[in-house]
């Protein structure tokens, strides 16, 4: 009963640790899309670790679960490095997620691999401890090293693909919003011009009833239509100029 209760507590700690890591990542990145990427990396790394544990014949016990709890805060590091590198490229002026991710990976790939190898070099020797302690800590060391190794693979293979698909430069989102606003303002202006044209034509028709010659009314209506078309064309030009100005900022 004590062992089962201990395992249950560790499992609860595992879930809480995942939640806290995701929360902290979101707090610092301040971007929901960027937070999803390390979160996926955590899940993939843990699932991959479970698969390797099954192949190695390891069981879920206090030591392996403890290793997984420690691994949660570690497996997310490589993914955060990749996400931050891509975001730095966006801040430097990149507008293409693909190009930003490609150049970012050229900068950080070797750093991610070297950090992972150093971390694994710390825990793999634990597996070679002699005696009864070595038998127990072999599972701990191998589980932790495996999870970190899988997180490295995720950071090199999975995270770049997710960054290219999900991450967008903040300026691009802002530009799209401003362009949408400019187009909406242009449509509102067109509606106002059309309403003014309608009111002018209604006034001319009323003037006919009051005695205005019909040919004069037709000429006046044609003039109103010309002014209307001129205003509509000018509004389209202004919206196009505004959109060009926004996209070049």
Short mmCIF file of N, CA and C in Angstrom, two decimals, residues 26 56 69 75 115 148 156 164-165 182 184 243:
data_model
loop_
_atom_site.label_atom_id
_atom_site.label_comp_id
_atom_site.label_asym_id
_atom_site.label_seq_id
_atom_site.Cartn_x
_atom_site.Cartn_y
_atom_site.Cartn_z
N UNK A 26 4.64 29.84 -20.98
CA UNK A 26 3.72 30.86 -21.50
C UNK A 26 3.98 32.21 -20.86
N UNK A 56 13.34 -1.65 -23.10
CA UNK A 56 14.44 -2.04 -22.20
C UNK A 56 13.96 -2.94 -21.06
N UNK A 69 9.91 12.98 -13.72
CA UNK A 69 9.59 14.29 -13.12
C UNK A 69 10.75 15.26 -13.34
N UNK A 75 13.52 18.42 -20.70
CA UNK A 75 13.21 18.14 -22.11
C UNK A 75 12.64 19.37 -22.81
N UNK A 115 24.73 20.50 -25.87
CA UNK A 115 24.14 20.56 -24.53
C UNK A 115 23.50 19.23 -24.14
N UNK A 148 16.09 12.94 -22.41
CA UNK A 148 16.82 14.11 -22.91
C UNK A 148 17.25 13.89 -24.36
N UNK A 156 15.35 19.11 -33.01
CA UNK A 156 15.99 19.22 -34.32
C UNK A 156 15.03 18.89 -35.46
N UNK A 164 7.81 26.58 -38.25
CA UNK A 164 7.54 27.06 -39.60
C UNK A 164 6.04 27.12 -39.89
N UNK A 165 5.27 26.22 -39.26
CA UNK A 165 3.83 26.18 -39.53
C UNK A 165 3.04 27.10 -38.61
N UNK A 182 -8.00 49.46 -42.51
CA UNK A 182 -8.01 50.44 -43.60
C UNK A 182 -9.06 50.08 -44.65
N UNK A 184 -11.78 48.34 -44.15
CA UNK A 184 -13.10 48.56 -43.57
C UNK A 184 -13.46 50.04 -43.59
N UNK A 243 -2.45 50.72 -47.57
CA UNK A 243 -2.01 49.33 -47.45
C UNK A 243 -0.53 49.20 -47.79
#
